[in-house]
Tab-separated table of C-alpha atoms in Angstrom:
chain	number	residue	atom	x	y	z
A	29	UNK	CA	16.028	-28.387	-26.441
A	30	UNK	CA	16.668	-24.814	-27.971
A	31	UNK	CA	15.421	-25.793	-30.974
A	32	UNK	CA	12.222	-27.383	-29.931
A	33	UNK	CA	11.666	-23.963	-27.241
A	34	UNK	CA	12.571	-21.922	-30.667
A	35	UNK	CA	9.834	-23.635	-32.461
A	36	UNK	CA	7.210	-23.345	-29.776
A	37	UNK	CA	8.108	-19.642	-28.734
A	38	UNK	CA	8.903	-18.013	-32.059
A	39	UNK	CA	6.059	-16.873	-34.747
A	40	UNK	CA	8.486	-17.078	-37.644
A	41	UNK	CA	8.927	-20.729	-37.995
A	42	UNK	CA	10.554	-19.952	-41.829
A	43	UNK	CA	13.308	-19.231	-39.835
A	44	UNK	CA	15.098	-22.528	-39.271
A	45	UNK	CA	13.311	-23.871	-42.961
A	46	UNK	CA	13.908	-23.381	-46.083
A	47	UNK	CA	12.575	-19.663	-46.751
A	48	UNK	CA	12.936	-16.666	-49.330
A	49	UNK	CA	13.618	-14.599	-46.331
A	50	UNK	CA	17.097	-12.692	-47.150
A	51	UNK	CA	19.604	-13.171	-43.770
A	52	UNK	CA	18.744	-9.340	-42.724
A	53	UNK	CA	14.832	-10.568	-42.409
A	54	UNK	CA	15.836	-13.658	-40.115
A	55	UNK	CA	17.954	-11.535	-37.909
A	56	UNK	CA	15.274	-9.224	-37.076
A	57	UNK	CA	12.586	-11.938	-36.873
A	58	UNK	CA	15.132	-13.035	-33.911
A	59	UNK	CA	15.414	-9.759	-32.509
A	60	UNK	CA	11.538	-9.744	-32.155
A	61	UNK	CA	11.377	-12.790	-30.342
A	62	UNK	CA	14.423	-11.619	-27.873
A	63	UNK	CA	12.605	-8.073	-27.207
A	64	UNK	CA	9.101	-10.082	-26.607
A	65	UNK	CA	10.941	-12.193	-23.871
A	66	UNK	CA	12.792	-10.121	-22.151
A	67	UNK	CA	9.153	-8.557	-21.299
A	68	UNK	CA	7.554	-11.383	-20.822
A	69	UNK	CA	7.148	-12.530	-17.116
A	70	UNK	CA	5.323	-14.763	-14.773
A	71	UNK	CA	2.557	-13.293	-12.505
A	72	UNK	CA	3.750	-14.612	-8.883
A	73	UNK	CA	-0.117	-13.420	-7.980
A	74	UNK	CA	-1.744	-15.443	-10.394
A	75	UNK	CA	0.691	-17.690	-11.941
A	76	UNK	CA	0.361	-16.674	-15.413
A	77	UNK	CA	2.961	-15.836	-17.778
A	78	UNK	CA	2.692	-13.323	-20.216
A	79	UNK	CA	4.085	-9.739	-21.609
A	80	UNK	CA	4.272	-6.931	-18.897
A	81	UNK	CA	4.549	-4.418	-22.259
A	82	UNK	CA	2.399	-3.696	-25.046
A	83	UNK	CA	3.613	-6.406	-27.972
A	84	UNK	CA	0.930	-6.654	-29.911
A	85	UNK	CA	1.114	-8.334	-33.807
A	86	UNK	CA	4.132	-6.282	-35.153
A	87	UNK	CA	7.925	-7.067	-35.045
A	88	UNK	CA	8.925	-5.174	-31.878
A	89	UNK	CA	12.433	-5.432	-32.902
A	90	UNK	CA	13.351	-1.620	-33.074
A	91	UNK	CA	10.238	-0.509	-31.023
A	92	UNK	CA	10.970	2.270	-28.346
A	93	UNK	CA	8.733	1.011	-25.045
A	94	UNK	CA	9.492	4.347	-23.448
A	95	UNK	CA	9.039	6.943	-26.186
A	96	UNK	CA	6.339	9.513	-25.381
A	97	UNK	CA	3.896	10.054	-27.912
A	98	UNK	CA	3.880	13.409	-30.351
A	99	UNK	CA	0.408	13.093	-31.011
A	100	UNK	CA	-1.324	16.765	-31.258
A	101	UNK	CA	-5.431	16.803	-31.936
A	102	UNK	CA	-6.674	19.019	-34.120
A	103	UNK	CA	-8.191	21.042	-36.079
A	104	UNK	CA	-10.272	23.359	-33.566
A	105	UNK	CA	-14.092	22.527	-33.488
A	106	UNK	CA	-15.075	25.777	-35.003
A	107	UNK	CA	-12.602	24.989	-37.686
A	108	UNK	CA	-14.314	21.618	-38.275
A	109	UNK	CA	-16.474	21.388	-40.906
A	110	UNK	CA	-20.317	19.827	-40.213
A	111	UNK	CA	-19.625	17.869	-43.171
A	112	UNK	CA	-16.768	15.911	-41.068
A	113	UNK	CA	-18.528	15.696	-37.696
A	114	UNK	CA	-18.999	11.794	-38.204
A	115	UNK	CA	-14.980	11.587	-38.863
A	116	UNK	CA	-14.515	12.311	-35.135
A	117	UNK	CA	-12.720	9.754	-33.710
A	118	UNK	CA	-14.167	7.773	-30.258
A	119	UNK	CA	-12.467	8.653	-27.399
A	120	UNK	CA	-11.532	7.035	-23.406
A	121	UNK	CA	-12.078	9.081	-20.180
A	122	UNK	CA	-9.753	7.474	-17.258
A	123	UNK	CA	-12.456	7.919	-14.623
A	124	UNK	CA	-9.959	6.726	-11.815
A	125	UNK	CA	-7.377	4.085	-10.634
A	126	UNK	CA	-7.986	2.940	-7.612
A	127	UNK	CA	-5.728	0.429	-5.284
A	128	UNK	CA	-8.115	-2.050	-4.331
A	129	UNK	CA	-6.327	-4.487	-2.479
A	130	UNK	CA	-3.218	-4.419	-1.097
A	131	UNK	CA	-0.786	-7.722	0.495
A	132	UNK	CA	1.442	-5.323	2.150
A	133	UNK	CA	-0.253	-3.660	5.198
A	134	UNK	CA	-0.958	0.065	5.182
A	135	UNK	CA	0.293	2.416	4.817
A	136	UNK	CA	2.025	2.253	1.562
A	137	UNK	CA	4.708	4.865	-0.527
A	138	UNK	CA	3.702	3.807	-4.435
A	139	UNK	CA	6.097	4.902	-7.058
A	140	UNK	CA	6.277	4.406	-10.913
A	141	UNK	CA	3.946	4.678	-14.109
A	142	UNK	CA	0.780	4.006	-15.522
A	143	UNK	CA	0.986	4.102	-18.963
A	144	UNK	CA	-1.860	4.109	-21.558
A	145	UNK	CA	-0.910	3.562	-25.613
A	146	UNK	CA	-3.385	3.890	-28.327
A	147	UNK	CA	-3.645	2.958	-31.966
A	148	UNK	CA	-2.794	6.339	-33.294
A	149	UNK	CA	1.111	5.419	-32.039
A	150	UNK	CA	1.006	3.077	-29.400
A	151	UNK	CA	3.588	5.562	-27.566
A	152	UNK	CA	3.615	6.859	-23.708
A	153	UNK	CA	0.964	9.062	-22.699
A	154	UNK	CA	1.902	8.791	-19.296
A	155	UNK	CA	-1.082	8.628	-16.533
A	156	UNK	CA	1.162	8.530	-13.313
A	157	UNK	CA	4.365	9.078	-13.041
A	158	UNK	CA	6.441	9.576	-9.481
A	159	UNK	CA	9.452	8.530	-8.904
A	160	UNK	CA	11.223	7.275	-5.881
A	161	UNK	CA	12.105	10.497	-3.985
A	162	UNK	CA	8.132	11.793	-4.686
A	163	UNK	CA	6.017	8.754	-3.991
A	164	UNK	CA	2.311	8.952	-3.202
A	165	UNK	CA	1.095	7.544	0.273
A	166	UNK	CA	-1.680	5.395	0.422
A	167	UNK	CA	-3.295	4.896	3.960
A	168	UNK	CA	-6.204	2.322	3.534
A	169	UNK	CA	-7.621	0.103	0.433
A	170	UNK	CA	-10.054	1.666	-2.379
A	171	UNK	CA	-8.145	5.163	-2.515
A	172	UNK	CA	-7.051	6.301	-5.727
A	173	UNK	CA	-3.669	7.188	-7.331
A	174	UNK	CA	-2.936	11.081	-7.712
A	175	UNK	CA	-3.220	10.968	-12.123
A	176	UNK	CA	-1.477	13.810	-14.288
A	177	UNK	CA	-2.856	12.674	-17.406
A	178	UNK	CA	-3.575	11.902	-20.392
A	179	UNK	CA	-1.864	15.038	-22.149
A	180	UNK	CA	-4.325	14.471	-24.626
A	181	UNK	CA	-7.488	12.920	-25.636
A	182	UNK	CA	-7.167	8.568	-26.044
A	183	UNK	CA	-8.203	7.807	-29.754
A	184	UNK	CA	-10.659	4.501	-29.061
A	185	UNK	CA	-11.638	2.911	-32.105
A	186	UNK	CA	-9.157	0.393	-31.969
A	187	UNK	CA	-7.910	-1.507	-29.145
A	188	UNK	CA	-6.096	0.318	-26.204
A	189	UNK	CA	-2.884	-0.688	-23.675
A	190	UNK	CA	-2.475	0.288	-20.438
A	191	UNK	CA	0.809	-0.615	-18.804
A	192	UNK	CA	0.989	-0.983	-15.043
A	193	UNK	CA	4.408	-0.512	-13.301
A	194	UNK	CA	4.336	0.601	-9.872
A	195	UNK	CA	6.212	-0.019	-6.828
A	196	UNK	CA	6.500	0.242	-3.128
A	197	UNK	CA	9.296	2.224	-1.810
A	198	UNK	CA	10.887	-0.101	1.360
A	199	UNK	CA	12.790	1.135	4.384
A	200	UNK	CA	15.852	0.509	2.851
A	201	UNK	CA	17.512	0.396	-0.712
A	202	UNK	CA	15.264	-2.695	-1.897
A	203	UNK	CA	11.802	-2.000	-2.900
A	204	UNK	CA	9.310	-4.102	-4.129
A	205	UNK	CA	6.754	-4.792	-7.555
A	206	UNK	CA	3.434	-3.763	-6.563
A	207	UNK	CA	1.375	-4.030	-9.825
A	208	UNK	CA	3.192	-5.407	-12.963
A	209	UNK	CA	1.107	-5.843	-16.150
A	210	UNK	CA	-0.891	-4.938	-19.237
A	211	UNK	CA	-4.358	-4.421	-19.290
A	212	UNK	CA	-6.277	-4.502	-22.969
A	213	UNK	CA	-9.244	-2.574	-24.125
A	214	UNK	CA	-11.257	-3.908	-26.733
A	215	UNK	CA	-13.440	-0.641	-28.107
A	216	UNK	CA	-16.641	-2.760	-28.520
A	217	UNK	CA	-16.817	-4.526	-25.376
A	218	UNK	CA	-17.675	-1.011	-24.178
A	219	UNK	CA	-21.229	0.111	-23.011
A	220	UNK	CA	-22.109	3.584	-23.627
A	221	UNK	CA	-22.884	5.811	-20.963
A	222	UNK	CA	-21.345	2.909	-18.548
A	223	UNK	CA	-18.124	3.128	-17.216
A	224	UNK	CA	-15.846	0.192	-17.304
A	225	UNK	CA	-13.653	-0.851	-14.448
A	226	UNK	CA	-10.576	-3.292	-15.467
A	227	UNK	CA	-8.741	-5.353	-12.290
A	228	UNK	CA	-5.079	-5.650	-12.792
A	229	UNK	CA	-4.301	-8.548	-10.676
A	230	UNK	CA	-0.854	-9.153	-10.311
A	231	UNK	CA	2.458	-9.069	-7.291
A	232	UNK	CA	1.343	-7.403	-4.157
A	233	UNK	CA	-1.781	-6.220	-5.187
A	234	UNK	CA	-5.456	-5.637	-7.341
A	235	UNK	CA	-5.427	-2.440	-9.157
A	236	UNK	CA	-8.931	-0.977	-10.524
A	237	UNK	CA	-8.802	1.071	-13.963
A	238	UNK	CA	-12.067	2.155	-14.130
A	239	UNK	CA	-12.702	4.227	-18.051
A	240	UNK	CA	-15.479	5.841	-20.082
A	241	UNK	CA	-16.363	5.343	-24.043
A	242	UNK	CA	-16.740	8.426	-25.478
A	243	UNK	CA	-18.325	8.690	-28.786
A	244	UNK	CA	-17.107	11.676	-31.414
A	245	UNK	CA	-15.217	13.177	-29.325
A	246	UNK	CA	-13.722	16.314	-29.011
A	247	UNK	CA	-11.019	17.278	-26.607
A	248	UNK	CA	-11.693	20.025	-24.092
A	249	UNK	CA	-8.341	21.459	-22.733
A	250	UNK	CA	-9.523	23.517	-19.623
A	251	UNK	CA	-7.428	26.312	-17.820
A	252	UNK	CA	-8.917	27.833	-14.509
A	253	UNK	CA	-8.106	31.146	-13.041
A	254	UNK	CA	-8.993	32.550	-9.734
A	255	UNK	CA	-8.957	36.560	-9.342
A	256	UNK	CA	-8.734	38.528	-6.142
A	257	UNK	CA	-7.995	35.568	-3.464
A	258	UNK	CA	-5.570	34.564	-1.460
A	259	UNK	CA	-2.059	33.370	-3.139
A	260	UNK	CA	-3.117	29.698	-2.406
A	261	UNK	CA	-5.676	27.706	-3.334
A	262	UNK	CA	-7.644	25.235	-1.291
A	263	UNK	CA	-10.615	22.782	-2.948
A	264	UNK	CA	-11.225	20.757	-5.661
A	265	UNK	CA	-12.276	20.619	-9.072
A	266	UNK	CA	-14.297	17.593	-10.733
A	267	UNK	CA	-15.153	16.933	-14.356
A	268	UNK	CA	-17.667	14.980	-15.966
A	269	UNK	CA	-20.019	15.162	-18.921
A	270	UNK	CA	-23.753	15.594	-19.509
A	271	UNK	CA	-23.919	11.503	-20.766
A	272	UNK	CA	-22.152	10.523	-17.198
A	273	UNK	CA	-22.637	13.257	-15.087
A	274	UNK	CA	-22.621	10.764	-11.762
A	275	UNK	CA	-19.140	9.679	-12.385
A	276	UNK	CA	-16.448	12.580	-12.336
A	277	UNK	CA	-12.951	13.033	-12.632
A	278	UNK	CA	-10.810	14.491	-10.144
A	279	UNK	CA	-8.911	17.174	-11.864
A	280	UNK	CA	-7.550	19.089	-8.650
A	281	UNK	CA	-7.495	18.491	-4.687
A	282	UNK	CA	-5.072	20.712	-2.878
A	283	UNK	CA	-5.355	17.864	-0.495
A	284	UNK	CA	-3.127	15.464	-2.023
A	285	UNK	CA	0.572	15.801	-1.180
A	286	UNK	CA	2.802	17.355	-4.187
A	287	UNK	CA	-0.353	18.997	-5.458
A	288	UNK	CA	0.633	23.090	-6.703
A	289	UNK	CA	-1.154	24.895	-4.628
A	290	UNK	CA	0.231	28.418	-5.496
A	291	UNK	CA	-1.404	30.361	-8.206
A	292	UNK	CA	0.644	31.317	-11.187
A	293	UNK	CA	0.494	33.972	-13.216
A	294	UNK	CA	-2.694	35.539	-13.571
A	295	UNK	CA	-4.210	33.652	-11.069
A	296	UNK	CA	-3.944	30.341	-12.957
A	297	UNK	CA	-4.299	27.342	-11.078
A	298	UNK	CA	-2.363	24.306	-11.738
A	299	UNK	CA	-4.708	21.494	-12.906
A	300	UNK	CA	-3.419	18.222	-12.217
A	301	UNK	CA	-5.440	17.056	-15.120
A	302	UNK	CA	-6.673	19.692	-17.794
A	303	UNK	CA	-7.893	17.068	-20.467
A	304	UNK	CA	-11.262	15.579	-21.113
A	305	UNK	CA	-12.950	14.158	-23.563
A	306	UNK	CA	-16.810	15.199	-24.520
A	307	UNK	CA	-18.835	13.514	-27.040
A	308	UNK	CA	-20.094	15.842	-30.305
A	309	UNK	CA	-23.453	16.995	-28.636
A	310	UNK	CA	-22.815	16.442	-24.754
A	311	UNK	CA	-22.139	19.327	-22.052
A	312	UNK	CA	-19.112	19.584	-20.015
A	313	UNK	CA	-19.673	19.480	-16.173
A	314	UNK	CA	-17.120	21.369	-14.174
A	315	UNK	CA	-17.662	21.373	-10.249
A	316	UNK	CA	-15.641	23.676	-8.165
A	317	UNK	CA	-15.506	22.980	-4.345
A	318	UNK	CA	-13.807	25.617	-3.146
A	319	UNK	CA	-12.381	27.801	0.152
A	320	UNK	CA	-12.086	31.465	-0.389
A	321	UNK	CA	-9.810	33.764	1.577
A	322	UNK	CA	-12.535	34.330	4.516
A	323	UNK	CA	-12.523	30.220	4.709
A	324	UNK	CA	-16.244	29.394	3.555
A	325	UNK	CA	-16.840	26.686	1.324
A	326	UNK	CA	-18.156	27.801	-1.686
A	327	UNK	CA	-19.523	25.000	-4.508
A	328	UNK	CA	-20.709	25.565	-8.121
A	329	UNK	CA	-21.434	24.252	-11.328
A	330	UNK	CA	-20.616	24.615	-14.832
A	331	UNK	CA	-22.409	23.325	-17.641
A	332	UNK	CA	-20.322	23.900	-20.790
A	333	UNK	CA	-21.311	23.482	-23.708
A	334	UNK	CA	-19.720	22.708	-27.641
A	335	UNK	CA	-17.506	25.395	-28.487
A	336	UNK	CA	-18.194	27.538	-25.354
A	337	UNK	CA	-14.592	28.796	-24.996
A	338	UNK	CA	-15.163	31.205	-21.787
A	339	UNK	CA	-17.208	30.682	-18.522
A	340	UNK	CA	-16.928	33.848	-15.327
A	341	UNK	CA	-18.395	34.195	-12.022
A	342	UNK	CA	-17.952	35.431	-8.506
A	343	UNK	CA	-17.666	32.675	-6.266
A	344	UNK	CA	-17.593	33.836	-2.560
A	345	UNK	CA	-14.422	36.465	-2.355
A	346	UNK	CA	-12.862	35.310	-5.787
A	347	UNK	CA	-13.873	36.015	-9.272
A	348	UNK	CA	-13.414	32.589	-11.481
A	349	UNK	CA	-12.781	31.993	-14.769
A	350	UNK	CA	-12.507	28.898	-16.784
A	351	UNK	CA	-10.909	28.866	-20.550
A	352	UNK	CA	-11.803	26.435	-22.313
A	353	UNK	CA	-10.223	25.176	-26.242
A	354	UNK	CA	-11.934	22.336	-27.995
A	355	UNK	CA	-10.129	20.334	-30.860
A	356	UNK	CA	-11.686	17.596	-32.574
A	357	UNK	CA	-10.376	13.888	-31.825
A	358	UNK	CA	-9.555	12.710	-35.341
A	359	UNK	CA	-7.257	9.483	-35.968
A	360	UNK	CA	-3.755	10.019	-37.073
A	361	UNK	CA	-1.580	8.079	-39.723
A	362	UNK	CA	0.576	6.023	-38.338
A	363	UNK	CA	3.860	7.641	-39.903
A	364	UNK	CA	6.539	5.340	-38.083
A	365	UNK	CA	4.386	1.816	-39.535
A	366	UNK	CA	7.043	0.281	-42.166
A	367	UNK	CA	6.777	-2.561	-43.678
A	368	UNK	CA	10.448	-4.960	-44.155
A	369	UNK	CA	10.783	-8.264	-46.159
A	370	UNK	CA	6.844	-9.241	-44.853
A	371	UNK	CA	7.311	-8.156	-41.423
A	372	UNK	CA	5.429	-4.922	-39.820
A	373	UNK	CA	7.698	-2.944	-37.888
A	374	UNK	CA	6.893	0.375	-35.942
């Protein structure tokens, strides 16, 4: 019986025939095979088994899950020359994730991560991440998950991951899986200017991802400071670009719980998310909705565009200013790829 599961389950059938694979090679064929089913798992939703991790087509044998990628973009877009413009790299905007169904009746504490892993390491860039003691309420179906990421721009030529592994925190010690699973992108399924939405059925729930292609892209890392207001700030701050400017990207709401509120110094304001991605050509939208310190709302609109580093202006009793620095999205070499007795390991 072992054998005959071995056969079925393992990709290296040379291991139990005759093969010119030294003993070193088999052992870490095995080791592959154990690391792939210990992450493999049956979907008590949907009653399909497969991995909960990213696995794809190399031996996973030594492969950290949980390592957080190093990945830095670069060089800055005035440092680019026009001559490599068309070596930009595609890019993904994580529009939202939204918890669209729920078997467990509201309201709900969700903990854990959402992970996404692209093809320039397939590491963590983390999405969401609470833990137990800081998990976010959710009071009715359709709202969406507090993100604090990417750190960086997605590279999306190639296929992307994105690893779902959330729970709800019970009454007592035991808590349950909520959403469990990988989700894969596939670059040229996308639509341009559409935004994708992928369901991740699976547990005690249906989990939307909903993304954006975005074609040579550049990475806009945005700071925002507030001058001559109150030591708190109340509003909100969306992002979108000139291509998709109906669907935006919350990158602050002082209403969620566990959001910074206080400014730091110089008036900076913590973003929850400071990264997006803009396509070679396209404006950045920034929309402020904002309180000042005599409680009016105040709203207004950025349109940002290549390059522009600095934006000012008064807005009711404060004085804001957004900084802006744009690197270009170019792929990097996979350094950790080797390549053992036929087998590709990361």
């Amino acid at each position: 019986m072992m054998e005959q599961r071995f056969l079925e389950e393992c990709p290296y059938k040379d291991l139990i025939v005759k093969s010119s694979w030294s003993w070193r090679d088999k052992v870490l064929a095995v080791l592959n095979v154990v690391r792939r089913w210990e992450i493999t798992e049956v979907n008590p939703k949907t009653g399909w088994c497969g991995p909960t991790r990213f696995c794809e087509c190399y031996n996973m044998a030594f492969f950290d899950f949980d390592k957080e990628s190093n990945i830095v973009h670069g060089p800055l877009f005035h440092d680019i020359p026009r001559s490599n413009y068309l070596g930009l790299d595609d890019s993904v905007n994580v529009i939202s994730i939204n918890v669209a169904q729920s078997d467990v009746r509201y309201p709900i504490s969700i903990y854990g991560t959402v992970v996404a892993r692209d093809a320039n390491d397939y590491r963590c860039v983390y999405l969401f991440r609470r833990g137990r003691d800081d998990p976010q309420l959710i009071t009715r179906k359709n709202r969406t998950l507090a993100l604090t990421g990417p750190y960086r721009a997605l590279g999306g030529t190639d296929f992307m991951y994105f690893e779902f592994h959330l729970k709800i925190k019970g009454d007592g010690a035991v808590d349950e899986d909520f959403s469990k699973g990988l989700v894969e992108r596939a670059a040229y399924r996308d639509a341009l200017g559409i935004p994708s939405t992928f369901t991740q059925e699976s547990y005690l729930s249906t989990v939307e991802l909903m993304c954006m292609h975005v074609p040579l892209a550049l990475e806009a890392s945005i700071g925002v400071n507030f001058w001559n207001g109150k030591s708190t700030f109340t509003g909100k701050v969306f992002a979108s670009t000139s291509r998709s400017c109906t669907t935006k990207m919350v990158l602050y709401d002082s209403q969620v719980a566990g959001t910074k509120t206080e400014f730091g110094s110089g008036g900076s304001v913590s973003l929850s998310r400071h990264i997006v991605a803009v396509s070679l050509g396209e404006d950045l939208l920034l929309y402020f909705y904002v309180r000042d310190s005599c409680n009016k709302s105040r709203r207004i609109k950025f349109v940002i565009g290549n390059g522009v580093e600095e934006r000012a202006c008064n807005i009711g009793s404060y004085q804001l200013e957004v900084k802006i620095k744009w690197k270009g999205v170019f792929s990097q070499q996979r350094a950790a790829l080797k390549h053992i007795g036929g087998q590709v390991f990361w």
